[in-house]
PDB file of C-alpha atoms and ligand atoms in Angstrom:
ATOM      1  CA  UNK A   1    -220.081-120.084 171.882  1.00  0.00           C
ATOM      2  CA  UNK A   2    -219.908-118.712 168.184  1.00  0.00           C
ATOM      3  CA  UNK A   3    -216.965-118.852 166.067  1.00  0.00           C
ATOM      4  CA  UNK A   4    -217.500-115.572 164.671  1.00  0.00           C
ATOM      5  CA  UNK A   5    -217.052-114.199 168.334  1.00  0.00           C
ATOM      6  CA  UNK A   6    -213.962-113.229 167.489  1.00  0.00           C
ATOM      7  CA  UNK A   7    -214.349-110.672 165.265  1.00  0.00           C
ATOM      8  CA  UNK A   8    -217.181-108.719 167.108  1.00  0.00           C
ATOM      9  CA  UNK A   9    -216.090-106.830 170.164  1.00  0.00           C
ATOM     10  CA  UNK A  10    -217.317-107.815 173.319  1.00  0.00           C
ATOM     11  CA  UNK A  11    -218.590-103.827 174.059  1.00  0.00           C
ATOM     12  CA  UNK A  12    -220.840-102.901 171.797  1.00  0.00           C
ATOM     13  CA  UNK A  13    -219.363 -99.054 172.864  1.00  0.00           C
ATOM     14  CA  UNK A  14    -216.775 -99.160 170.550  1.00  0.00           C
ATOM     15  CA  UNK A  15    -216.486 -99.078 166.769  1.00  0.00           C
ATOM     16  CA  UNK A  16    -213.639-102.291 165.907  1.00  0.00           C
ATOM     17  CA  UNK A  17    -210.711-101.842 163.628  1.00  0.00           C
ATOM     18  CA  UNK A  18    -210.911-102.652 160.125  1.00  0.00           C
ATOM     19  CA  UNK A  19    -208.653-104.905 158.702  1.00  0.00           C
ATOM     20  CA  UNK A  20    -206.756-103.697 156.509  1.00  0.00           C
ATOM     21  CA  UNK A  21    -206.155-100.016 155.213  1.00  0.00           C
ATOM     22  CA  UNK A  22    -209.498 -98.273 153.942  1.00  0.00           C
ATOM     23  CA  UNK A  23    -207.518 -97.949 150.405  1.00  0.00           C
ATOM     24  CA  UNK A  24    -206.934-101.816 150.571  1.00  0.00           C
ATOM     25  CA  UNK A  25    -209.766-102.735 148.272  1.00  0.00           C
ATOM     26  CA  UNK A  26    -209.281-100.234 145.458  1.00  0.00           C
ATOM     27  CA  UNK A  27    -210.007-100.647 143.403  1.00  0.00           C
ATOM     28  CA  UNK A  28    -213.355-102.292 143.654  1.00  0.00           C
ATOM     29  CA  UNK A  29    -214.353-100.179 146.477  1.00  0.00           C
ATOM     30  CA  UNK A  30    -212.352 -96.935 147.303  1.00  0.00           C
ATOM     31  CA  UNK A  31    -211.067 -95.476 150.259  1.00  0.00           C
ATOM     32  CA  UNK A  32    -213.944 -92.627 149.831  1.00  0.00           C
ATOM     33  CA  UNK A  33    -216.868 -94.808 150.550  1.00  0.00           C
ATOM     34  CA  UNK A  34    -215.220 -96.896 152.798  1.00  0.00           C
ATOM     35  CA  UNK A  35    -214.763 -93.290 154.684  1.00  0.00           C
ATOM     36  CA  UNK A  36    -218.198 -92.525 154.715  1.00  0.00           C
ATOM     37  CA  UNK A  37    -219.895 -96.201 155.178  1.00  0.00           C
ATOM     38  CA  UNK A  38    -217.114 -97.341 157.871  1.00  0.00           C
ATOM     39  CA  UNK A  39    -215.748 -93.493 158.818  1.00  0.00           C
ATOM     40  CA  UNK A  40    -219.981 -92.252 159.208  1.00  0.00           C
ATOM     41  CA  UNK A  41    -222.193 -95.138 158.761  1.00  0.00           C
ATOM     42  CA  UNK A  42    -220.568 -97.999 160.756  1.00  0.00           C
ATOM     43  CA  UNK A  43    -219.449 -95.281 163.449  1.00  0.00           C
ATOM     44  CA  UNK A  44    -223.296 -94.052 163.506  1.00  0.00           C
ATOM     45  CA  UNK A  45    -224.386 -97.254 164.324  1.00  0.00           C
ATOM     46  CA  UNK A  46    -222.928 -97.564 167.020  1.00  0.00           C
ATOM     47  CA  UNK A  47    -222.759 -94.019 168.392  1.00  0.00           C
ATOM     48  CA  UNK A  48    -226.380 -94.574 167.912  1.00  0.00           C
ATOM     49  CA  UNK A  49    -227.049 -97.842 170.160  1.00  0.00           C
ATOM     50  CA  UNK A  50    -223.948 -96.121 173.012  1.00  0.00           C
ATOM     51  CA  UNK A  51    -227.049 -93.666 173.405  1.00  0.00           C
ATOM     52  CA  UNK A  52    -229.784 -95.484 173.300  1.00  0.00           C
ATOM     53  CA  UNK A  53    -228.918 -98.309 175.332  1.00  0.00           C
ATOM     54  CA  UNK A  54    -226.747 -95.818 178.131  1.00  0.00           C
ATOM     55  CA  UNK A  55    -228.719 -96.718 181.607  1.00  0.00           C
ATOM     56  CA  UNK A  56    -231.012 -99.736 180.684  1.00  0.00           C
ATOM     57  CA  UNK A  57    -231.070-103.314 180.811  1.00  0.00           C
ATOM     58  CA  UNK A  58    -228.711-103.610 178.045  1.00  0.00           C
ATOM     59  CA  UNK A  59    -225.868-101.227 178.662  1.00  0.00           C
ATOM     60  CA  UNK A  60    -224.185-103.980 180.247  1.00  0.00           C
ATOM     61  CA  UNK A  61    -224.768-106.911 177.739  1.00  0.00           C
ATOM     62  CA  UNK A  62    -223.045-107.873 174.329  1.00  0.00           C
ATOM     63  CA  UNK A  63    -224.045-107.237 170.972  1.00  0.00           C
ATOM     64  CA  UNK A  64    -225.274-110.610 170.626  1.00  0.00           C
ATOM     65  CA  UNK A  65    -227.750-110.416 173.408  1.00  0.00           C
ATOM     66  CA  UNK A  66    -228.857-107.320 173.016  1.00  0.00           C
ATOM     67  CA  UNK A  67    -229.785-108.443 169.096  1.00  0.00           C
ATOM     68  CA  UNK A  68    -231.509-111.712 169.983  1.00  0.00           C
ATOM     69  CA  UNK A  69    -233.178-109.672 173.466  1.00  0.00           C
ATOM     70  CA  UNK A  70    -234.587-106.843 171.171  1.00  0.00           C
ATOM     71  CA  UNK A  71    -235.921-109.142 167.798  1.00  0.00           C
ATOM     72  CA  UNK A  72    -238.832-108.571 166.460  1.00  0.00           C
ATOM     73  CA  UNK A  73    -239.776-106.508 169.525  1.00  0.00           C
ATOM     74  CA  UNK A  74    -241.307-102.940 167.662  1.00  0.00           C
ATOM     75  CA  UNK A  75    -240.779-101.228 170.806  1.00  0.00           C
ATOM     76  CA  UNK A  76    -236.979-101.835 170.637  1.00  0.00           C
ATOM     77  CA  UNK A  77    -236.860-101.199 167.299  1.00  0.00           C
ATOM     78  CA  UNK A  78    -234.786 -98.595 167.269  1.00  0.00           C
ATOM     79  CA  UNK A  79    -231.629-101.031 169.811  1.00  0.00           C
ATOM     80  CA  UNK A  80    -232.106-103.720 167.294  1.00  0.00           C
ATOM     81  CA  UNK A  81    -231.561-101.691 164.347  1.00  0.00           C
ATOM     82  CA  UNK A  82    -228.138 -99.878 165.593  1.00  0.00           C
ATOM     83  CA  UNK A  83    -226.884-103.509 167.450  1.00  0.00           C
ATOM     84  CA  UNK A  84    -227.668-105.689 164.171  1.00  0.00           C
ATOM     85  CA  UNK A  85    -226.348-102.836 161.693  1.00  0.00           C
ATOM     86  CA  UNK A  86    -223.607-102.955 164.187  1.00  0.00           C
ATOM     87  CA  UNK A  87    -222.515-106.430 163.852  1.00  0.00           C
ATOM     88  CA  UNK A  88    -223.506-106.720 160.402  1.00  0.00           C
ATOM     89  CA  UNK A  89    -221.192-103.949 159.474  1.00  0.00           C
ATOM     90  CA  UNK A  90    -218.046-106.126 162.010  1.00  0.00           C
ATOM     91  CA  UNK A  91    -218.947-109.027 159.838  1.00  0.00           C
ATOM     92  CA  UNK A  92    -219.232-107.084 156.944  1.00  0.00           C
ATOM     93  CA  UNK A  93    -215.090-106.125 156.918  1.00  0.00           C
ATOM     94  CA  UNK A  94    -213.937-109.248 157.937  1.00  0.00           C
ATOM     95  CA  UNK A  95    -216.198-110.796 154.976  1.00  0.00           C
ATOM     96  CA  UNK A  96    -214.250-108.967 152.574  1.00  0.00           C
ATOM     97  CA  UNK A  97    -210.567-108.447 152.152  1.00  0.00           C
ATOM     98  CA  UNK A  98    -207.842-107.326 149.597  1.00  0.00           C
ATOM     99  CA  UNK A  99    -207.340-110.109 147.314  1.00  0.00           C
ATOM    100  CA  UNK A 100    -209.997-112.484 148.050  1.00  0.00           C
ATOM    101  CA  UNK A 101    -212.640-114.395 145.749  1.00  0.00           C
ATOM    102  CA  UNK A 102    -210.700-116.911 143.892  1.00  0.00           C
ATOM    103  CA  UNK A 103    -210.954-120.406 145.370  1.00  0.00           C
ATOM    104  CA  UNK A 104    -212.154-121.303 148.868  1.00  0.00           C
ATOM    105  CA  UNK A 105    -209.938-123.427 150.995  1.00  0.00           C
ATOM    106  CA  UNK A 106    -210.866-126.828 150.056  1.00  0.00           C
ATOM    107  CA  UNK A 107    -212.701-127.272 153.636  1.00  0.00           C
ATOM    108  CA  UNK A 108    -215.323-124.652 152.033  1.00  0.00           C
ATOM    109  CA  UNK A 109    -214.985-125.625 148.803  1.00  0.00           C
ATOM    110  CA  UNK A 110    -216.105-129.218 149.533  1.00  0.00           C
ATOM    111  CA  UNK A 111    -219.420-128.170 151.415  1.00  0.00           C
ATOM    112  CA  UNK A 112    -219.625-124.972 148.591  1.00  0.00           C
ATOM    113  CA  UNK A 113    -219.913-128.012 145.645  1.00  0.00           C
ATOM    114  CA  UNK A 114    -222.126-130.800 147.863  1.00  0.00           C
ATOM    115  CA  UNK A 115    -224.247-127.707 148.271  1.00  0.00           C
ATOM    116  CA  UNK A 116    -224.796-125.835 145.211  1.00  0.00           C
ATOM    117  CA  UNK A 117    -222.902-127.995 142.540  1.00  0.00           C
ATOM    118  CA  UNK A 118    -220.334-125.359 141.412  1.00  0.00           C
ATOM    119  CA  UNK A 119    -218.304-122.559 142.982  1.00  0.00           C
ATOM    120  CA  UNK A 120    -219.863-120.341 140.408  1.00  0.00           C
ATOM    121  CA  UNK A 121    -222.822-121.730 141.060  1.00  0.00           C
ATOM    122  CA  UNK A 122    -222.916-120.755 144.477  1.00  0.00           C
ATOM    123  CA  UNK A 123    -221.459-117.350 143.114  1.00  0.00           C
ATOM    124  CA  UNK A 124    -224.617-117.270 141.426  1.00  0.00           C
ATOM    125  CA  UNK A 125    -226.932-117.680 144.110  1.00  0.00           C
ATOM    126  CA  UNK A 126    -225.337-114.555 146.090  1.00  0.00           C
ATOM    127  CA  UNK A 127    -225.395-112.441 143.478  1.00  0.00           C
ATOM    128  CA  UNK A 128    -229.169-113.115 142.942  1.00  0.00           C
ATOM    129  CA  UNK A 129    -229.657-112.570 146.393  1.00  0.00           C
ATOM    130  CA  UNK A 130    -228.214-109.550 146.489  1.00  0.00           C
ATOM    131  CA  UNK A 131    -230.373-108.484 143.361  1.00  0.00           C
ATOM    132  CA  UNK A 132    -233.647-109.717 144.669  1.00  0.00           C
ATOM    133  CA  UNK A 133    -233.060-108.450 147.643  1.00  0.00           C
ATOM    134  CA  UNK A 134    -235.658-105.076 147.325  1.00  0.00           C
ATOM    135  CA  UNK A 135    -234.340-101.946 148.692  1.00  0.00           C
ATOM    136  CA  UNK A 136    -232.041-102.100 151.473  1.00  0.00           C
ATOM    137  CA  UNK A 137    -230.367-105.164 153.089  1.00  0.00           C
ATOM    138  CA  UNK A 138    -227.848-108.062 153.004  1.00  0.00           C
ATOM    139  CA  UNK A 139    -227.215-111.298 151.119  1.00  0.00           C
ATOM    140  CA  UNK A 140    -225.535-114.110 153.550  1.00  0.00           C
ATOM    141  CA  UNK A 141    -223.577-117.252 153.225  1.00  0.00           C
ATOM    142  CA  UNK A 142    -225.063-119.568 156.053  1.00  0.00           C
ATOM    143  CA  UNK A 143    -224.588-123.625 156.890  1.00  0.00           C
ATOM    144  CA  UNK A 144    -228.022-125.495 157.806  1.00  0.00           C
ATOM    145  CA  UNK A 145    -228.031-128.798 157.785  1.00  0.00           C
ATOM    146  CA  UNK A 146    -225.188-129.587 157.022  1.00  0.00           C
ATOM    147  CA  UNK A 147    -224.841-128.221 153.985  1.00  0.00           C
ATOM    148  CA  UNK A 148    -224.864-124.170 152.975  1.00  0.00           C
ATOM    149  CA  UNK A 149    -227.482-122.097 151.996  1.00  0.00           C
ATOM    150  CA  UNK A 150    -227.705-118.431 150.799  1.00  0.00           C
ATOM    151  CA  UNK A 151    -230.787-116.141 152.624  1.00  0.00           C
ATOM    152  CA  UNK A 152    -231.200-112.718 152.171  1.00  0.00           C
ATOM    153  CA  UNK A 153    -232.307-109.841 155.142  1.00  0.00           C
ATOM    154  CA  UNK A 154    -233.781-106.713 154.368  1.00  0.00           C
ATOM    155  CA  UNK A 155    -232.673-104.042 156.337  1.00  0.00           C
ATOM    156  CA  UNK A 156    -231.046-104.181 159.367  1.00  0.00           C
ATOM    157  CA  UNK A 157    -231.987-107.938 160.086  1.00  0.00           C
ATOM    158  CA  UNK A 158    -229.973-111.014 159.713  1.00  0.00           C
ATOM    159  CA  UNK A 159    -229.809-114.750 160.111  1.00  0.00           C
ATOM    160  CA  UNK A 160    -228.784-114.263 163.598  1.00  0.00           C
ATOM    161  CA  UNK A 161    -232.167-113.523 164.573  1.00  0.00           C
ATOM    162  CA  UNK A 162    -233.529-117.568 162.849  1.00  0.00           C
ATOM    163  CA  UNK A 163    -230.611-118.872 164.343  1.00  0.00           C
ATOM    164  CA  UNK A 164    -228.626-119.473 161.953  1.00  0.00           C
ATOM    165  CA  UNK A 165    -224.421-118.433 161.994  1.00  0.00           C
ATOM    166  CA  UNK A 166    -223.569-117.048 158.844  1.00  0.00           C
ATOM    167  CA  UNK A 167    -220.017-117.435 156.930  1.00  0.00           C
ATOM    168  CA  UNK A 168    -220.170-114.536 155.653  1.00  0.00           C
ATOM    169  CA  UNK A 169    -221.904-111.689 153.868  1.00  0.00           C
ATOM    170  CA  UNK A 170    -222.245-108.730 151.251  1.00  0.00           C
ATOM    171  CA  UNK A 171    -223.770-105.303 152.152  1.00  0.00           C
ATOM    172  CA  UNK A 172    -226.427-104.341 149.616  1.00  0.00           C
ATOM    173  CA  UNK A 173    -227.319-100.761 151.501  1.00  0.00           C
ATOM    174  CA  UNK A 174    -226.865 -98.357 148.987  1.00  0.00           C
ATOM    175  CA  UNK A 175    -224.551 -97.080 150.775  1.00  0.00           C
ATOM    176  CA  UNK A 176    -222.533 -99.813 150.255  1.00  0.00           C
ATOM    177  CA  UNK A 177    -221.618 -98.994 145.994  1.00  0.00           C
ATOM    178  CA  UNK A 178    -223.268 -95.681 145.568  1.00  0.00           C
ATOM    179  CA  UNK A 179    -220.255 -93.298 145.380  1.00  0.00           C
ATOM    180  CA  UNK A 180    -218.256 -96.051 143.336  1.00  0.00           C
ATOM    181  CA  UNK A 181    -220.990 -97.806 140.969  1.00  0.00           C
ATOM    182  CA  UNK A 182    -224.341 -95.414 141.720  1.00  0.00           C
ATOM    183  CA  UNK A 183    -227.254 -97.915 140.627  1.00  0.00           C
ATOM    184  CA  UNK A 184    -225.301-100.841 139.813  1.00  0.00           C
ATOM    185  CA  UNK A 185    -225.608-102.849 142.148  1.00  0.00           C
ATOM    186  CA  UNK A 186    -224.594-106.081 140.372  1.00  0.00           C
ATOM    187  CA  UNK A 187    -221.607-104.776 138.818  1.00  0.00           C
ATOM    188  CA  UNK A 188    -220.880-104.005 142.536  1.00  0.00           C
ATOM    189  CA  UNK A 189    -222.275-107.235 143.643  1.00  0.00           C
ATOM    190  CA  UNK A 190    -220.033-108.834 140.627  1.00  0.00           C
ATOM    191  CA  UNK A 191    -217.192-107.149 141.476  1.00  0.00           C
ATOM    192  CA  UNK A 192    -217.128-108.463 144.971  1.00  0.00           C
ATOM    193  CA  UNK A 193    -217.360-111.716 144.156  1.00  0.00           C
ATOM    194  CA  UNK A 194    -214.570-112.228 141.966  1.00  0.00           C
ATOM    195  CA  UNK A 195    -212.034-109.946 143.952  1.00  0.00           C
ATOM    196  CA  UNK A 196    -212.765-109.017 147.077  1.00  0.00           C
ATOM    197  CA  UNK A 197    -215.082-111.716 148.899  1.00  0.00           C
ATOM    198  CA  UNK A 198    -212.883-113.639 151.563  1.00  0.00           C
ATOM    199  CA  UNK A 199    -213.552-117.420 151.144  1.00  0.00           C
ATOM    200  CA  UNK A 200    -210.939-117.818 154.125  1.00  0.00           C
ATOM    201  CA  UNK A 201    -213.790-116.317 156.413  1.00  0.00           C
ATOM    202  CA  UNK A 202    -215.890-118.586 155.498  1.00  0.00           C
ATOM    203  CA  UNK A 203    -214.001-121.516 155.974  1.00  0.00           C
ATOM    204  CA  UNK A 204    -213.040-120.252 159.707  1.00  0.00           C
ATOM    205  CA  UNK A 205    -216.832-119.515 160.145  1.00  0.00           C
ATOM    206  CA  UNK A 206    -218.078-123.586 159.534  1.00  0.00           C
ATOM    207  CA  UNK A 207    -218.977-124.962 162.544  1.00  0.00           C
TER     208      UNK A 207
HETATM  209 FE1  FE2 B 301    -223.493-100.580 155.697  1.00  0.00          FE
END
């Protein structure tokens, strides 16, 4: 059983509520961005998935099972993309919080220091992954072999399809930052890492 289950709705057919008000991440992420990103993009992934799985073998599966069953199958790409993006976005909203950033809880900080040397080095790796992802995608902090590492994925893909259970993510699709930062992805990523990243959520996800 994944610890992350608690933030993911058991039914893929429901848009999960945002864990805060749409203006709660200002000034780093505006209510306008949240209005489009959550209210239009995330909702569209849920709505598309609902239509795509209606009457199929996937209709009664959890989101995680739909993702696992369709990953890497070209004829199921539309279902995979919308299911994975539904999961990724719910996970992303929880990876942020008002007045985030700062110091991680001790249990997480120890793992970060054992894996990267310093918290600053970990944040630099997350920023480098976020910047290094060409085009749309995601930067993730994931556990591996008792330590932590940073990975990036393209488009809808996530570490779940590699058997890794992520601790947190940063969305680097342009829709995540363009209204507030235009093409300045680095400014968005650095502001998120300094002011919004939810280390408490990441600590809860340590297996
Ligand atoms: Fe997004």
